[in-house]
């Protein structure tokens, strides 16, 4: 299944809670559930004791707790990872793929009630991309063929208030990378080395030029502006060296070329970009001004040879691996690593 970057029957899953915050209780399947809903600034999905579980990350206390077990069904498709995403209004949704042509199951995470609320849906294998007022559902595989376009992928534009479909966009080719920003109703898409921007309010899809010779490896979409992250064949990947990033910005897009290191994760954080590049047994994190390309911060995370995602919080950057999270202080470079309760599925 292509990569994405730089996100159903009705069901109510109640959590047992204790009076003491740090005390865990036994949930479905024997998973120990914590109660730190308030302190969790972000959520991820992990497989804990064989079950898909919502994990809360408290970066202030460097702690990850299982908070809710996602209801399991016999037709869940374990070969495709579930997804968790935050909408512009603060709601957090998760989707679980199902086998065959059955629609994905979808749940809303209720922090107030500390439960998973089931939502109805009729689509399968689609990645949610939150916009400012609309949500895009991007097909994970090409789902149409025509004489003009050997393959085409669809993007469904929906109203998150009631999940009605406003329009469908047809994107030539396969969508390998997709990114959005809840501050804008324009999303960014890439397939191979072809990049485009799609306006969810009008349905207009605009191709974006990619510099010749650039290998597109990641994508971000701050305020609907495409940021194309590419790598060059030059530069060392030894942990003794450091990656070098060059940013070129135009009215249509921004290109970030990284020489040295393997780009594992990219995210936009307001006016800056975070890039995690692997070098030997370590990972280097670069923060760049999204407009000028000026390097704002750089930190080395030792012992992390590959990362699966990066998030910015008020307590520092969070770098994810399969089994752990590393909190990084951008000002000092100090790091603190703590374990996930299981294997990371999505962040």
CSV table of N, CA and C in Angstrom, one decimal, residues 240-322:
chain,number,residue,atom,x,y,z
A,240,UNK,N,29.0,10.2,11.7
A,240,UNK,CA,30.0,11.1,12.0
A,240,UNK,C,29.7,12.5,11.3
A,241,UNK,N,28.9,12.5,10.3
A,241,UNK,CA,28.6,13.7,9.5
A,241,UNK,C,27.2,14.2,9.9
A,242,UNK,N,26.8,15.3,9.3
A,242,UNK,CA,25.5,15.9,9.6
A,242,UNK,C,24.8,16.2,8.2
A,243,UNK,N,23.5,16.0,8.2
A,243,UNK,CA,22.8,16.4,6.9
A,243,UNK,C,22.7,17.9,6.7
A,244,UNK,N,22.7,18.3,5.4
A,244,UNK,CA,22.6,19.7,5.1
A,244,UNK,C,21.3,19.9,4.3
A,245,UNK,N,20.5,20.8,4.7
A,245,UNK,CA,19.2,21.1,4.0
A,245,UNK,C,19.2,22.5,3.4
A,246,UNK,N,18.8,22.5,2.1
A,246,UNK,CA,18.7,23.7,1.3
A,246,UNK,C,17.2,24.0,1.0
A,247,UNK,N,16.7,25.1,1.3
A,247,UNK,CA,15.3,25.5,1.1
A,247,UNK,C,15.2,26.5,0.0
A,248,UNK,N,14.3,26.2,-1.0
A,248,UNK,CA,14.0,27.2,-2.1
A,248,UNK,C,12.5,27.4,-2.1
A,249,UNK,N,12.1,28.6,-1.9
A,249,UNK,CA,10.7,28.9,-1.8
A,249,UNK,C,10.2,29.8,-3.0
A,250,UNK,N,9.1,29.4,-3.6
A,250,UNK,CA,8.5,30.2,-4.7
A,250,UNK,C,7.0,30.4,-4.3
A,251,UNK,N,6.3,31.2,-5.1
A,251,UNK,CA,4.9,31.4,-4.8
A,251,UNK,C,4.1,30.1,-4.8
A,252,UNK,N,4.5,29.2,-5.7
A,252,UNK,CA,3.7,27.9,-5.9
A,252,UNK,C,4.1,26.8,-4.9
A,253,UNK,N,5.3,26.8,-4.5
A,253,UNK,CA,5.8,25.7,-3.6
A,253,UNK,C,7.1,26.0,-2.9
A,254,UNK,N,7.5,25.1,-2.0
A,254,UNK,CA,8.8,25.2,-1.4
A,254,UNK,C,9.5,23.8,-1.6
A,255,UNK,N,10.7,23.9,-1.9
A,255,UNK,CA,11.5,22.7,-2.1
A,255,UNK,C,12.6,22.6,-1.0
A,256,UNK,N,12.7,21.5,-0.3
A,256,UNK,CA,13.8,21.3,0.7
A,256,UNK,C,14.6,20.1,0.2
A,257,UNK,N,15.9,20.4,-0.1
A,257,UNK,CA,16.8,19.3,-0.6
A,257,UNK,C,17.7,19.0,0.5
A,258,UNK,N,17.7,17.7,0.9
A,258,UNK,CA,18.5,17.2,2.0
A,258,UNK,C,19.7,16.4,1.4
A,259,UNK,N,20.9,16.8,1.7
A,259,UNK,CA,22.1,16.0,1.3
A,259,UNK,C,22.7,15.4,2.5
A,260,UNK,N,22.9,14.1,2.5
A,260,UNK,CA,23.4,13.4,3.7
A,260,UNK,C,22.3,13.0,4.6
A,261,UNK,N,22.3,11.7,4.9
A,261,UNK,CA,21.2,11.2,5.8
A,261,UNK,C,20.0,10.7,5.0
A,262,UNK,N,19.2,9.9,5.6
A,262,UNK,CA,17.9,9.4,5.0
A,262,UNK,C,16.8,10.1,5.7
A,263,UNK,N,16.0,10.8,5.0
A,263,UNK,CA,14.8,11.5,5.6
A,263,UNK,C,13.7,10.5,6.0
A,264,UNK,N,13.5,10.4,7.3
A,264,UNK,CA,12.5,9.5,7.8
A,264,UNK,C,11.1,10.2,8.1
A,265,UNK,N,11.2,11.5,8.5
A,265,UNK,CA,10.0,12.1,8.9
A,265,UNK,C,10.1,13.6,8.7
A,266,UNK,N,8.9,14.2,8.4
A,266,UNK,CA,8.8,15.7,8.1
A,266,UNK,C,7.5,16.2,8.7
A,267,UNK,N,7.5,17.3,9.4
A,267,UNK,CA,6.3,17.9,9.8
A,267,UNK,C,6.4,19.4,9.8
A,268,UNK,N,5.3,20.1,9.6
A,268,UNK,CA,5.3,21.6,9.6
A,268,UNK,C,4.7,22.0,11.0
A,269,UNK,N,5.3,23.0,11.5
A,269,UNK,CA,4.9,23.5,12.9
A,269,UNK,C,4.8,25.0,12.8
A,270,UNK,N,3.7,25.5,12.3
A,270,UNK,CA,3.5,26.9,12.2
A,270,UNK,C,4.4,27.5,11.2
A,271,UNK,N,5.4,28.3,11.6
A,271,UNK,CA,6.3,29.0,10.7
A,271,UNK,C,7.6,28.2,10.4
A,272,UNK,N,7.7,27.0,10.9
A,272,UNK,CA,8.9,26.2,10.7
A,272,UNK,C,8.7,24.8,10.2
A,273,UNK,N,9.7,24.1,9.8
A,273,UNK,CA,9.7,22.7,9.3
A,273,UNK,C,10.6,21.9,10.2
A,274,UNK,N,10.2,20.7,10.6
A,274,UNK,CA,11.0,19.8,11.3
A,274,UNK,C,11.3,18.6,10.4
A,275,UNK,N,12.6,18.2,10.3
A,275,UNK,CA,13.1,17.1,9.4
A,275,UNK,C,13.9,16.2,10.3
A,276,UNK,N,13.5,14.9,10.3
A,276,UNK,CA,14.3,13.9,11.0
A,276,UNK,C,15.0,13.1,9.9
A,277,UNK,N,16.4,13.1,10.0
A,277,UNK,CA,17.2,12.3,9.0
A,277,UNK,C,18.1,11.4,9.7
A,278,UNK,N,18.1,10.1,9.3
A,278,UNK,CA,18.9,9.1,9.9
A,278,UNK,C,20.3,9.1,9.4
A,279,UNK,N,21.3,8.9,10.3
A,279,UNK,CA,22.7,8.9,9.9
A,279,UNK,C,23.3,7.8,10.7
A,280,UNK,N,23.6,6.6,10.1
A,280,UNK,CA,24.1,5.5,10.8
A,280,UNK,C,23.2,5.1,11.9
A,281,UNK,N,23.7,5.0,13.1
A,281,UNK,CA,22.9,4.6,14.3
A,281,UNK,C,22.2,5.7,15.0
A,282,UNK,N,22.3,6.9,14.4
A,282,UNK,CA,21.7,8.1,15.1
A,282,UNK,C,20.7,8.8,14.1
A,283,UNK,N,20.0,9.7,14.7
A,283,UNK,CA,19.0,10.6,13.9
A,283,UNK,C,19.3,12.0,14.2
A,284,UNK,N,19.3,12.8,13.2
A,284,UNK,CA,19.5,14.3,13.4
A,284,UNK,C,18.2,15.0,13.1
A,285,UNK,N,17.8,15.9,14.0
A,285,UNK,CA,16.6,16.7,13.7
A,285,UNK,C,17.0,18.1,13.4
A,286,UNK,N,16.4,18.6,12.3
A,286,UNK,CA,16.7,20.0,11.9
A,286,UNK,C,15.4,20.8,11.9
A,287,UNK,N,15.4,22.0,12.4
A,287,UNK,CA,14.3,22.9,12.4
A,287,UNK,C,14.7,24.0,11.5
A,288,UNK,N,13.9,24.3,10.4
A,288,UNK,CA,14.2,25.3,9.5
A,288,UNK,C,13.0,26.3,9.4
A,289,UNK,N,13.4,27.6,9.3
A,289,UNK,CA,12.4,28.6,9.0
A,289,UNK,C,11.7,28.3,7.7
A,290,UNK,N,10.4,28.1,7.7
A,290,UNK,CA,9.7,27.7,6.5
A,290,UNK,C,9.7,28.7,5.3
A,291,UNK,N,10.0,29.9,5.6
A,291,UNK,CA,10.1,31.0,4.6
A,291,UNK,C,11.5,31.2,4.1
A,292,UNK,N,12.5,31.3,5.0
A,292,UNK,CA,13.8,31.7,4.6
A,292,UNK,C,14.8,30.5,4.5
A,293,UNK,N,14.4,29.4,5.2
A,293,UNK,CA,15.3,28.2,5.2
A,293,UNK,C,16.4,28.3,6.2
A,294,UNK,N,16.4,29.4,7.0
A,294,UNK,CA,17.4,29.5,8.1
A,294,UNK,C,17.2,28.4,9.1
A,295,UNK,N,18.4,27.8,9.5
A,295,UNK,CA,18.4,26.8,10.5
A,295,UNK,C,18.1,27.4,11.8
A,296,UNK,N,17.1,26.9,12.5
A,296,UNK,CA,16.7,27.5,13.8
A,296,UNK,C,17.3,26.6,14.9
A,297,UNK,N,17.2,25.3,14.8
A,297,UNK,CA,17.7,24.4,15.8
A,297,UNK,C,18.1,23.1,15.1
A,298,UNK,N,19.0,22.4,15.8
A,298,UNK,CA,19.5,21.1,15.4
A,298,UNK,C,19.8,20.3,16.6
A,299,UNK,N,19.4,19.0,16.6
A,299,UNK,CA,19.7,18.1,17.7
A,299,UNK,C,20.0,16.7,17.2
A,300,UNK,N,20.9,16.1,17.9
A,300,UNK,CA,21.3,14.7,17.6
A,300,UNK,C,20.6,13.7,18.6
A,301,UNK,N,19.9,12.8,18.1
A,301,UNK,CA,19.3,11.7,18.9
A,301,UNK,C,20.1,10.5,18.7
A,302,UNK,N,20.9,10.1,19.7
A,302,UNK,CA,21.8,8.9,19.6
A,302,UNK,C,21.0,7.7,19.8
A,303,UNK,N,21.4,6.6,19.0
A,303,UNK,CA,20.8,5.3,19.1
A,303,UNK,C,19.5,5.1,18.4
A,304,UNK,N,19.1,6.1,17.7
A,304,UNK,CA,17.8,6.0,16.9
A,304,UNK,C,18.2,5.9,15.4
A,305,UNK,N,18.2,4.7,14.9
A,305,UNK,CA,18.7,4.5,13.5
A,305,UNK,C,17.6,4.7,12.5
A,306,UNK,N,16.3,4.7,13.0
A,306,UNK,CA,15.2,5.0,12.1
A,306,UNK,C,14.0,5.5,12.9
A,307,UNK,N,13.3,6.5,12.4
A,307,UNK,CA,12.1,7.0,13.1
A,307,UNK,C,10.9,6.9,12.2
A,308,UNK,N,9.7,6.9,12.9
A,308,UNK,CA,8.5,6.7,12.2
A,308,UNK,C,7.6,8.0,12.2
A,309,UNK,N,8.1,9.0,12.9
A,309,UNK,CA,7.3,10.2,12.9
A,309,UNK,C,7.9,11.2,13.9
A,310,UNK,N,7.5,12.5,13.8
A,310,UNK,CA,7.9,13.5,14.7
A,310,UNK,C,6.8,14.5,14.9
A,311,UNK,N,6.7,14.9,16.1
A,311,UNK,CA,5.6,15.9,16.5
A,311,UNK,C,6.2,17.0,17.4
A,312,UNK,N,5.7,18.2,17.2
A,312,UNK,CA,6.1,19.3,18.1
A,312,UNK,C,5.1,19.5,19.2
A,313,UNK,N,5.6,19.7,20.4
A,313,UNK,CA,4.7,20.0,21.5
A,313,UNK,C,5.3,21.1,22.3
A,314,UNK,N,4.6,21.6,23.3
A,314,UNK,CA,5.1,22.7,24.1
A,314,UNK,C,6.2,22.2,25.0
A,315,UNK,N,6.3,20.9,25.2
A,315,UNK,CA,7.4,20.3,26.1
A,315,UNK,C,8.6,19.9,25.2
A,316,UNK,N,8.5,20.1,23.9
A,316,UNK,CA,9.6,19.7,23.1
A,316,UNK,C,9.2,18.8,21.9
A,317,UNK,N,10.2,18.4,21.1
A,317,UNK,CA,9.9,17.5,20.0
A,317,UNK,C,9.7,16.1,20.5
A,318,UNK,N,8.8,15.4,19.8
A,318,UNK,CA,8.6,13.9,20.1
A,318,UNK,C,9.0,13.2,18.9
A,319,UNK,N,10.0,12.3,19.0
A,319,UNK,CA,10.5,11.5,17.9
A,319,UNK,C,10.1,10.0,18.2
A,320,UNK,N,9.3,9.4,17.2
A,320,UNK,CA,8.7,8.1,17.5
A,320,UNK,C,9.5,7.0,16.8
A,321,UNK,N,9.7,5.9,17.5
A,321,UNK,CA,10.2,4.7,16.9
A,321,UNK,C,9.1,3.6,17.1
A,322,UNK,N,9.4,2.4,16.7
A,322,UNK,CA,8.4,1.3,16.9
A,322,UNK,C,8.0,1.1,18.3
